[in-house]
Short mmCIF file of C-alpha atoms in Angstrom, two decimals:
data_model
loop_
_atom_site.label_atom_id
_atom_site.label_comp_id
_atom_site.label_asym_id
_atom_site.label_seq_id
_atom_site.Cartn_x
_atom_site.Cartn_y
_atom_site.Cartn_z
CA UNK A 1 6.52 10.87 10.02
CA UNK A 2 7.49 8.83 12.98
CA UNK A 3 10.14 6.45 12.51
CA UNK A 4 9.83 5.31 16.17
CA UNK A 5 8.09 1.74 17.46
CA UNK A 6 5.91 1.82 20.85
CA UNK A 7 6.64 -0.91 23.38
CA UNK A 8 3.17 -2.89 22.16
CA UNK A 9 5.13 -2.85 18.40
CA UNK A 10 7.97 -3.80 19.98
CA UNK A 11 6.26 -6.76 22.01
CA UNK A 12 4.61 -7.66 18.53
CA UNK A 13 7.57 -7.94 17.18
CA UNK A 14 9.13 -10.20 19.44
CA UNK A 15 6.35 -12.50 19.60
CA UNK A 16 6.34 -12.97 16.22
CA UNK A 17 10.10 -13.42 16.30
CA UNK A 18 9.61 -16.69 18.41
CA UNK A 19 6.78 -18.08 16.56
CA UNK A 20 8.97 -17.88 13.27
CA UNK A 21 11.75 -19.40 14.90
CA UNK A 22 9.41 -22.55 16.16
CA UNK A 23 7.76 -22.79 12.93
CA UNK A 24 10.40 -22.47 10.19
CA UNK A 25 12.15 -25.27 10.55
CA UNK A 26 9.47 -27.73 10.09
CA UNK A 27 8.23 -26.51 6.83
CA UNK A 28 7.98 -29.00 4.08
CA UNK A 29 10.73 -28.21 1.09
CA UNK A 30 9.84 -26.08 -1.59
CA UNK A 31 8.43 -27.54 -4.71
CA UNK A 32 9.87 -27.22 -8.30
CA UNK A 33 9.35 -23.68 -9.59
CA UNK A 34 7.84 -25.62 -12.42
CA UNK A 35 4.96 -27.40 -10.20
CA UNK A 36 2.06 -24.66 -10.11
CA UNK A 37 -0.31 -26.94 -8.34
CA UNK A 38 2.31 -27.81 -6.39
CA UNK A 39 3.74 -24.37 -5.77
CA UNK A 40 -0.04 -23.60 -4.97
CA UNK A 41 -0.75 -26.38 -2.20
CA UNK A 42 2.46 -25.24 -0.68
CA UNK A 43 1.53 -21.14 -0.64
CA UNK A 44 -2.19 -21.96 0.61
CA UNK A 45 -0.67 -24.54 3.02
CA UNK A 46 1.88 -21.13 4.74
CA UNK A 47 -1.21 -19.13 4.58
CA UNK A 48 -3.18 -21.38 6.54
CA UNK A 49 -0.60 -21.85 8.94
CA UNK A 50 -0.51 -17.40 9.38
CA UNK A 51 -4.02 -18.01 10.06
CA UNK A 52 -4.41 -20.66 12.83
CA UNK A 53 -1.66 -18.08 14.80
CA UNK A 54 -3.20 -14.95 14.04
CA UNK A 55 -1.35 -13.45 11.86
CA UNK A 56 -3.07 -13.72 8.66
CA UNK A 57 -4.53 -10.16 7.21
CA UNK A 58 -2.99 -8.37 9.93
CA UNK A 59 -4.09 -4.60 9.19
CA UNK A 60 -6.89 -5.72 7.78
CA UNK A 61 -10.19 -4.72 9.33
CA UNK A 62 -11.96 -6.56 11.95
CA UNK A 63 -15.19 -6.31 9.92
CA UNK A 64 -13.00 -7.86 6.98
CA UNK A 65 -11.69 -11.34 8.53
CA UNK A 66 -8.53 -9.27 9.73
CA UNK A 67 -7.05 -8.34 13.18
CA UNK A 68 -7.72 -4.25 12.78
CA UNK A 69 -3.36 -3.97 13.46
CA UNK A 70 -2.05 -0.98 12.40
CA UNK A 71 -0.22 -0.65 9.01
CA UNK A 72 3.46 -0.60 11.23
CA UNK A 73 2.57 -3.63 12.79
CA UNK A 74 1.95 -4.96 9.03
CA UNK A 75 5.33 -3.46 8.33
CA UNK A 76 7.09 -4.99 11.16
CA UNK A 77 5.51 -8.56 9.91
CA UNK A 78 6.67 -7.81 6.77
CA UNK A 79 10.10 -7.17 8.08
CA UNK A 80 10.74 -9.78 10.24
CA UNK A 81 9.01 -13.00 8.20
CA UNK A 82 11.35 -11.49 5.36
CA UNK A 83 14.37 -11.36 7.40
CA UNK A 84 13.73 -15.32 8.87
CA UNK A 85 13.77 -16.07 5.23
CA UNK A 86 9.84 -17.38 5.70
CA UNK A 87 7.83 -18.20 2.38
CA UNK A 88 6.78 -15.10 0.44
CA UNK A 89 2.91 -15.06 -0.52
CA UNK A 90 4.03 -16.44 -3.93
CA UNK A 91 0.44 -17.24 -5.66
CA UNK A 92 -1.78 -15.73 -3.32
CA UNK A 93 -0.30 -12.02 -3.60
CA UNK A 94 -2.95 -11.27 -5.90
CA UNK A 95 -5.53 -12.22 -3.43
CA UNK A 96 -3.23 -10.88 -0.32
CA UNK A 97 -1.71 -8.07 -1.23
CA UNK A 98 -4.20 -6.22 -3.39
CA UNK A 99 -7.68 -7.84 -4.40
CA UNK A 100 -8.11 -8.61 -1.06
CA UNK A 101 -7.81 -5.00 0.47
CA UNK A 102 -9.85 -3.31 -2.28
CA UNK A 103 -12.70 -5.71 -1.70
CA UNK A 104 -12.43 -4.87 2.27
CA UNK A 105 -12.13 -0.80 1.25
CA UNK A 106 -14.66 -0.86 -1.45
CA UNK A 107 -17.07 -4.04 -1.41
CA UNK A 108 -20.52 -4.23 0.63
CA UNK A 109 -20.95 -6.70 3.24
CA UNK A 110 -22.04 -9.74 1.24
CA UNK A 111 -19.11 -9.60 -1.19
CA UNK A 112 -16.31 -9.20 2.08
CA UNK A 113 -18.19 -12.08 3.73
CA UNK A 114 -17.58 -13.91 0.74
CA UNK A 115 -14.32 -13.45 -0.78
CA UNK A 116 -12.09 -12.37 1.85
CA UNK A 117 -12.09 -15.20 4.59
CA UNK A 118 -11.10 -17.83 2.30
CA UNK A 119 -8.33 -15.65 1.03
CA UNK A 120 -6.89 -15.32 4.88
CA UNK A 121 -7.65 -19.11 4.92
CA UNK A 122 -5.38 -20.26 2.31
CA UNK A 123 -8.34 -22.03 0.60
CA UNK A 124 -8.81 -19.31 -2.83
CA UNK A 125 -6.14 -18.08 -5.00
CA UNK A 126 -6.98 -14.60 -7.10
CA UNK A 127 -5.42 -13.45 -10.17
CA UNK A 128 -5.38 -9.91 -12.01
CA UNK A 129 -7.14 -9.47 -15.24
CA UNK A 130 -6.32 -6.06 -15.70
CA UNK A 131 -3.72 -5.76 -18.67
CA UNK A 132 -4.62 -6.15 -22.54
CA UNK A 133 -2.15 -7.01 -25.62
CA UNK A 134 -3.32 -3.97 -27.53
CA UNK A 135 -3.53 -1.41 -24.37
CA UNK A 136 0.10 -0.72 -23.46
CA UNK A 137 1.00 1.60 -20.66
CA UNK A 138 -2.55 2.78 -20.85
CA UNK A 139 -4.75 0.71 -18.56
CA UNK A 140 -8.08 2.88 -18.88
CA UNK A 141 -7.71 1.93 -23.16
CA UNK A 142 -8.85 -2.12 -22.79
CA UNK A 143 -11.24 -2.94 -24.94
CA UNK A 144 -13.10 -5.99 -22.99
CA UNK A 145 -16.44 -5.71 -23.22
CA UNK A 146 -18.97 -6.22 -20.55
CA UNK A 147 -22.62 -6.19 -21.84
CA UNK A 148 -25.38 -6.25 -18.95
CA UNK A 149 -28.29 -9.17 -19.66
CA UNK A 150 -30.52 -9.61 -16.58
CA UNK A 151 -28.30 -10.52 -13.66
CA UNK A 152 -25.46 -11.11 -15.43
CA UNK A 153 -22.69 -9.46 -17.58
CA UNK A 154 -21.47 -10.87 -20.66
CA UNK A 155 -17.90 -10.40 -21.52
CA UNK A 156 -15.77 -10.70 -24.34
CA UNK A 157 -12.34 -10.02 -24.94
CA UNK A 158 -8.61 -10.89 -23.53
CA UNK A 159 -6.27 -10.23 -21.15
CA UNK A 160 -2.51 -10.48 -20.75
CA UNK A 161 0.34 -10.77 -18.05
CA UNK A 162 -2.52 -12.62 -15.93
CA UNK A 163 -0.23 -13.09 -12.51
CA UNK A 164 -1.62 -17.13 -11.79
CA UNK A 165 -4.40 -17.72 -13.78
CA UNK A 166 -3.69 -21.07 -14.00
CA UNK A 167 -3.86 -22.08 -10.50
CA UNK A 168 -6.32 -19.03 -9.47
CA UNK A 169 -9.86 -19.28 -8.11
CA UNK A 170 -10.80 -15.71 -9.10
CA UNK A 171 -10.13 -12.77 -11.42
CA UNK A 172 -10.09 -9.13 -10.52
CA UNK A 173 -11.47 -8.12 -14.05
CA UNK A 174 -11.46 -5.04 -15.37
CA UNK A 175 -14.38 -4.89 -18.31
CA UNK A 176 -15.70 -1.51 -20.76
CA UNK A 177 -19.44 -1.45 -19.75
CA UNK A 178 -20.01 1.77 -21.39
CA UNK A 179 -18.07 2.00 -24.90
CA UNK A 180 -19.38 5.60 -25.03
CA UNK A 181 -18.74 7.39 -22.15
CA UNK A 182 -14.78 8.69 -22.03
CA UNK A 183 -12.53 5.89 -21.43
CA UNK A 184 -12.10 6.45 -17.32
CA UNK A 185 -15.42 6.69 -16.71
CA UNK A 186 -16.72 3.36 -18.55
CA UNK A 187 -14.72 1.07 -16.38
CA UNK A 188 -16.09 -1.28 -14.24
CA UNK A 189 -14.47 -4.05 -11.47
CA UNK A 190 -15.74 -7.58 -11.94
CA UNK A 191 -14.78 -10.73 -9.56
CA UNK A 192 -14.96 -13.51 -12.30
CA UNK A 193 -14.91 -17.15 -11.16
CA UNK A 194 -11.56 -18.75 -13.33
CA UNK A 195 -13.95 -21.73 -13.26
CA UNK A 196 -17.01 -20.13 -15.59
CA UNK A 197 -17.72 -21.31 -19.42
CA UNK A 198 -15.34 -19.29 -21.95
CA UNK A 199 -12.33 -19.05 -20.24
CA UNK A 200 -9.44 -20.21 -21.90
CA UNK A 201 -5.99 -20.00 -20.54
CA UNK A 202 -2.49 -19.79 -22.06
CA UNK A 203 0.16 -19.61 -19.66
CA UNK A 204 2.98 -17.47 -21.08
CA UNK A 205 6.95 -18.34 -20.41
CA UNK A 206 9.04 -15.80 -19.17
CA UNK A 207 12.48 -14.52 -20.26
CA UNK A 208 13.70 -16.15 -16.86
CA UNK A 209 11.95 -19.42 -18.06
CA UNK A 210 8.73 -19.55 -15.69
CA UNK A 211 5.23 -19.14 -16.83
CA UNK A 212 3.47 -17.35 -13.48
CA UNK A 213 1.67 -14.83 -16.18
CA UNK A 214 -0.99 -15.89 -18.93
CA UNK A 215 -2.75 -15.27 -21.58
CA UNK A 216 -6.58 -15.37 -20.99
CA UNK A 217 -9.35 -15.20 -23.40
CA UNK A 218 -12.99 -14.68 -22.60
CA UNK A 219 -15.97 -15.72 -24.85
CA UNK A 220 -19.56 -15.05 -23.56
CA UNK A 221 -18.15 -15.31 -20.07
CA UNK A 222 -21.34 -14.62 -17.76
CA UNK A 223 -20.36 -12.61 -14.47
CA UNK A 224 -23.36 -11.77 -11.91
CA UNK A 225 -24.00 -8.08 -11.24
CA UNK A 226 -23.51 -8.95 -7.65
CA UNK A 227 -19.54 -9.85 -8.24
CA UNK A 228 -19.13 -5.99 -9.52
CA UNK A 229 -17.36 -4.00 -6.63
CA UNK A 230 -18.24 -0.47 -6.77
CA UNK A 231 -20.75 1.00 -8.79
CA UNK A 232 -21.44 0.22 -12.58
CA UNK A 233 -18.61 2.37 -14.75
CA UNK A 234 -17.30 3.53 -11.58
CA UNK A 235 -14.36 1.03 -12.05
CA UNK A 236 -11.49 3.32 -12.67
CA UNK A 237 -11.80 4.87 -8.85
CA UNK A 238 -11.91 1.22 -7.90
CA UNK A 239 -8.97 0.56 -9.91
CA UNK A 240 -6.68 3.41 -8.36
CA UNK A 241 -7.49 1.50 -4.65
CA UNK A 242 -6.24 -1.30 -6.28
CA UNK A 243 -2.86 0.54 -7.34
CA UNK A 244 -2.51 2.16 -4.35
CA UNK A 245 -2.17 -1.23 -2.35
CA UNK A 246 -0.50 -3.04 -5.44
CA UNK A 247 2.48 -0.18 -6.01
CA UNK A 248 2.30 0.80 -2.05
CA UNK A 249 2.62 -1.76 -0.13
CA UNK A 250 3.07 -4.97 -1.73
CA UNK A 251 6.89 -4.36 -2.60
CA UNK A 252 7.53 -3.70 1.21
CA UNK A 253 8.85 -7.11 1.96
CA UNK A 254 11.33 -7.05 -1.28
CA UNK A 255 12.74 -4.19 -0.15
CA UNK A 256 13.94 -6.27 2.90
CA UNK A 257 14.74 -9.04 0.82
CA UNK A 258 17.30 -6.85 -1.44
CA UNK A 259 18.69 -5.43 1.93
CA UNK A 260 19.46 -8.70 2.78
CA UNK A 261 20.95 -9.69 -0.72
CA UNK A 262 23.13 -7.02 -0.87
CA UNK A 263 24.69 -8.06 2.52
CA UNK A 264 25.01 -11.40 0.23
CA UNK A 265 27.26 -9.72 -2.12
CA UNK A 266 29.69 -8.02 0.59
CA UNK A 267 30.33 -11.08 1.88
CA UNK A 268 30.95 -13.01 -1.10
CA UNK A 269 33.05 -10.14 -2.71
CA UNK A 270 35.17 -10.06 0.43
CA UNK A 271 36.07 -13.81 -0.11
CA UNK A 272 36.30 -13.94 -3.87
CA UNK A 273 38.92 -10.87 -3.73
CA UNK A 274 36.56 -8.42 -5.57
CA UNK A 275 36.15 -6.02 -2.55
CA UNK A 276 39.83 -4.97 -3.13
CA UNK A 277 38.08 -2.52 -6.07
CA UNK A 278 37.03 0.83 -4.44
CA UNK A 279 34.98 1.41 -7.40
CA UNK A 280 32.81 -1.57 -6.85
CA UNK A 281 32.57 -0.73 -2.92
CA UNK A 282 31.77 2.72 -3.29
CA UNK A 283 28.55 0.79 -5.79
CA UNK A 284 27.73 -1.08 -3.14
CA UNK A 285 27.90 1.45 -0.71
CA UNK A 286 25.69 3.89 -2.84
CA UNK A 287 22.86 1.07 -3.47
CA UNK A 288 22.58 0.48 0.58
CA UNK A 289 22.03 3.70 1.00
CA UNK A 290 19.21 3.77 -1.31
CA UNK A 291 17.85 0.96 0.16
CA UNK A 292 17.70 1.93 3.46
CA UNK A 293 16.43 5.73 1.95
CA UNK A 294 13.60 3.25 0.44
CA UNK A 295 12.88 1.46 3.58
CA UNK A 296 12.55 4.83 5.28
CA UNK A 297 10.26 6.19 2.60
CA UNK A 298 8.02 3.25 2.73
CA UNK A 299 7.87 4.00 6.78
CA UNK A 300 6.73 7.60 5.56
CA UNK A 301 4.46 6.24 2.89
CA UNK A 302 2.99 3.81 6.35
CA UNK A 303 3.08 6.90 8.19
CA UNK A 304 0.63 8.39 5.59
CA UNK A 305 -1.29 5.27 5.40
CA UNK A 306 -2.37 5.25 9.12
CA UNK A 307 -3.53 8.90 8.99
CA UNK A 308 -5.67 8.17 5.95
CA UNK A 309 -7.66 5.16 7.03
CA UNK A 310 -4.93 2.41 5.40
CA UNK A 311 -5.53 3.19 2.04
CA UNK A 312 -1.42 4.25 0.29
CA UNK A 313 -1.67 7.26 -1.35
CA UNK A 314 0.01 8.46 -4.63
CA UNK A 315 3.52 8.44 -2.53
CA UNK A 316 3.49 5.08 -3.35
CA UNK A 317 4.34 5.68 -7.15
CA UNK A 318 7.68 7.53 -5.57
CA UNK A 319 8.25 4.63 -3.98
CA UNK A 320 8.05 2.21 -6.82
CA UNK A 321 9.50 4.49 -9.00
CA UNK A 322 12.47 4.51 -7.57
CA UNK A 323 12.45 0.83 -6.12
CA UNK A 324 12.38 -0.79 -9.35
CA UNK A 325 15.60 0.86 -10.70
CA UNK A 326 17.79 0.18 -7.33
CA UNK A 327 16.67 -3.63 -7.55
CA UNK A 328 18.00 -3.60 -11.36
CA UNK A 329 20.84 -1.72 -10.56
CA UNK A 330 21.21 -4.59 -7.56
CA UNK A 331 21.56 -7.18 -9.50
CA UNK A 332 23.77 -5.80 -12.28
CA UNK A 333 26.34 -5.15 -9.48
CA UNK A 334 25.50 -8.60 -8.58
CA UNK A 335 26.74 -9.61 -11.64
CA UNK A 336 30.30 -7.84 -11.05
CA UNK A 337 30.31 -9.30 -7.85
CA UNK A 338 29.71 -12.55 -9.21
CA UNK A 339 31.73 -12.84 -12.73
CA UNK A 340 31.06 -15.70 -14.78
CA UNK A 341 28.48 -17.32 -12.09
CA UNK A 342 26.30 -14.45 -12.78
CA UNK A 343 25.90 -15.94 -16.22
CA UNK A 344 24.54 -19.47 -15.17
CA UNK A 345 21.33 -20.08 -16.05
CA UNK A 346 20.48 -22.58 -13.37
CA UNK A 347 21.73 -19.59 -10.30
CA UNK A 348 19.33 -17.87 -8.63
CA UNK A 349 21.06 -15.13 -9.20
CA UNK A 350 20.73 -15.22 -13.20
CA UNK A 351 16.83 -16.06 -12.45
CA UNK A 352 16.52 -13.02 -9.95
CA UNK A 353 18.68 -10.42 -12.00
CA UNK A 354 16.40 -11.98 -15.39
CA UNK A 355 13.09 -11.30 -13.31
CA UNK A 356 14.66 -7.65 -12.20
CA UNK A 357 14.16 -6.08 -15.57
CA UNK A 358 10.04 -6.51 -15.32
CA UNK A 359 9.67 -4.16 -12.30
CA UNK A 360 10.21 -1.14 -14.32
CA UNK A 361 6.87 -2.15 -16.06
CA UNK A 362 4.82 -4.41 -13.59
CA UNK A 363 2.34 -2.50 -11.24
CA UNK A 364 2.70 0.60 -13.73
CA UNK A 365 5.83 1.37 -15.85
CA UNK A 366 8.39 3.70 -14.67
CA UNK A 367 7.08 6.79 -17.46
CA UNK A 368 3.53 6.15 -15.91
CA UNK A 369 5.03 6.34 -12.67
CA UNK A 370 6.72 9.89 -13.81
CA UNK A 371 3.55 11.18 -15.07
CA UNK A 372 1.47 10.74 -11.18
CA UNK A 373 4.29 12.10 -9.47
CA UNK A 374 4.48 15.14 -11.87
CA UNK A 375 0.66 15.75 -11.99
CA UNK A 376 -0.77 14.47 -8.34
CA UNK A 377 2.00 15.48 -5.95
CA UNK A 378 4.64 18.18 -8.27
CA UNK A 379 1.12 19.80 -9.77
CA UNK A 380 2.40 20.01 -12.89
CA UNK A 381 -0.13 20.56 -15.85
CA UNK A 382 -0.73 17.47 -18.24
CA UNK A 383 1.24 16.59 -21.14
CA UNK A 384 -0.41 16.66 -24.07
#
């Protein structure tokens, strides 16, 4: 592991430093968290501007539209646009942070030509059609059907918890095309257009009142063979590429974020009186040094990544694991920081503490989570 930066990092890092600070403050305002098309005109439009300097898809490959950095340069970006308080990826982090890297690990040249320059464009939004109402925790159990007829697949069936589907271009779809073979191995990975006869989406509202996830039903939606990445039922070693990005690196920059909100909550319980209680320091004392034990784990986890030809590997699931309960326990000492403001619904920090209690199930729930750690890296035997 090597927690050091060369100068070149280091010069990186500076540049970018400068260009944030000249670009920043001439950013439009935010749109209403309500506004999808808006929120989406106003992602694509940050993207675009990542682009025109360079920085879009840093450790990307060349080959893929990307500038072939190194996964610490991609950490140090994700560090310091964090830290300038610069948009997130908001609806394109499908696209960005996961779609978009297992098409440029696993697709042939006509589909990375295709798909992944207007992703680093801002000009395509993605969404994830991998979770089904009646699968659960267990991914490899969905039950949408892909049947092959010349050229094309038809598929049938429904998804849930489908990040932007209203405002998305594309669907990474996972589809059944073999309902006999055992239920890993009968997988395939489909790039659907959201624009294709049968679709029908419901967006779903959220316990913190937004409606980013949807329902989405497909009747006799027809799919060309040529949008399948990987081979036909090979979809489940697909799948884990996509995981691998999705639970390894695409958290990295909310790591930083609750860094920065816990430094938030020192300040304000310094002024408010509630720093007095040495029980509620030593809890805010405890959850920096988690964070900054996950910050070094995801430079480990980077470490790893580099020597492995940027694909995360399963340390990855350690690292959201354990992520996802610090940023609940963040915001529930948020709320004793807080008191009674904790409580209003129109605070970001109701909304963020209200959002908190998905990560233990998004990108994998915490007992899946339990059961790769135990199997892939402890070598434990499997439950039955």
């Amino acid at each position: 592991m090597d927690l050091s930066f060369t100068p070149e990092e280091e010069e990186f890092r500076a540049r970018l430093r400068e260009w944030l600070a000249k670009v920043l403050p001439g950013l439009p305002p935010k749109p209403s968290p309500d506004d999808w098309p808006g929120r989406r005109a106003y992602d694509l439009g940050w993207q675009r501007m990542l682009y025109d300097a360079g920085y879009a898809g840093l450790h990307w490959p060349v080959d893929a539209g990307g500038r072939g950095a190194t996964p610490t340069q991609h950490l140090i970006f994700l560090e310091e646009t964090e830290n300038a308080g610069a948009p997130y990826v908001g609806a394109n982090f499908v696209g960005l942070l996961h779609a978009g890297p297992t098409i440029a690990a696993e697709g042939n040249a006509g589909q990375r030509a295709r798909w992944l320059p207007p992703v680093l464009r801002g000009e395509e939004v993605w969404c994830q059609g991998f979770s089904e109402p009646d699968a659960g925790s267990d991914l490899a159990a969905l039950r949408t059907r892909a049947r092959r007829d010349g050229d094309d697949y038809v598929v049938n069936g429904s998804k849930i918890w489908t990040s932007h589907a209203e405002v998305a271009d594309w669907c990474e779809l996972l589809v059944r095309t073999d309902a006999k073979a055992p239920k890993h191995r009968g997988i395939s990975w489909l790039a659907m257009p959201m624009d294709a006869p049968g679709i029908t989406v419901r967006p779903l509202r959220t316990l913190a009142g937004s409606t980013e996830f949807a329902e989405v039903f497909l009747d006799d939606v027809r799919v060309p063979v040529a949008n399948r990445v990987g081979e036909e039922n090979d979809g489940w070693r697909v799948t884990m590429v996509t995981l691998s990005f999705e639970r390894g690196t695409a958290f990295v920059g909310e790591v930083v974020a609750c860094r920065r909100v816990l430094g938030e909550l020192a300040r304000e319980a310094r002024k408010n009186g509630r720093w007095d209680d040495a029980v509620l320091r030593r809890r805010l004392g405890r959850l920096n040094a988690e964070f900054r034990a996950l910050w070094r784990l995801t430079q480990w986890n980077v470490s790893e990544s580099e020597r492995s030809g940027g694909v995360p590997g399963v340390g990855g699931s350690v690292f959201k694991l354990r992520y996802s309960r610090a940023r609940q326990d963040l915001y529930d000492a948020a709320a004793d920081v807080l008191g009674p403001e904790a409580l209003d619904l129109d605070s970001r920090w109701t909304l963020d503490r209200l959002s908190s209690l998905s990560y233990t199930i998004a990108a994998g729930t915490s007992q899946i989570q339990r059961n790769i750690v135990a199997e892939r890296i402890l070598g434990l035997p499997k439950g039955r």
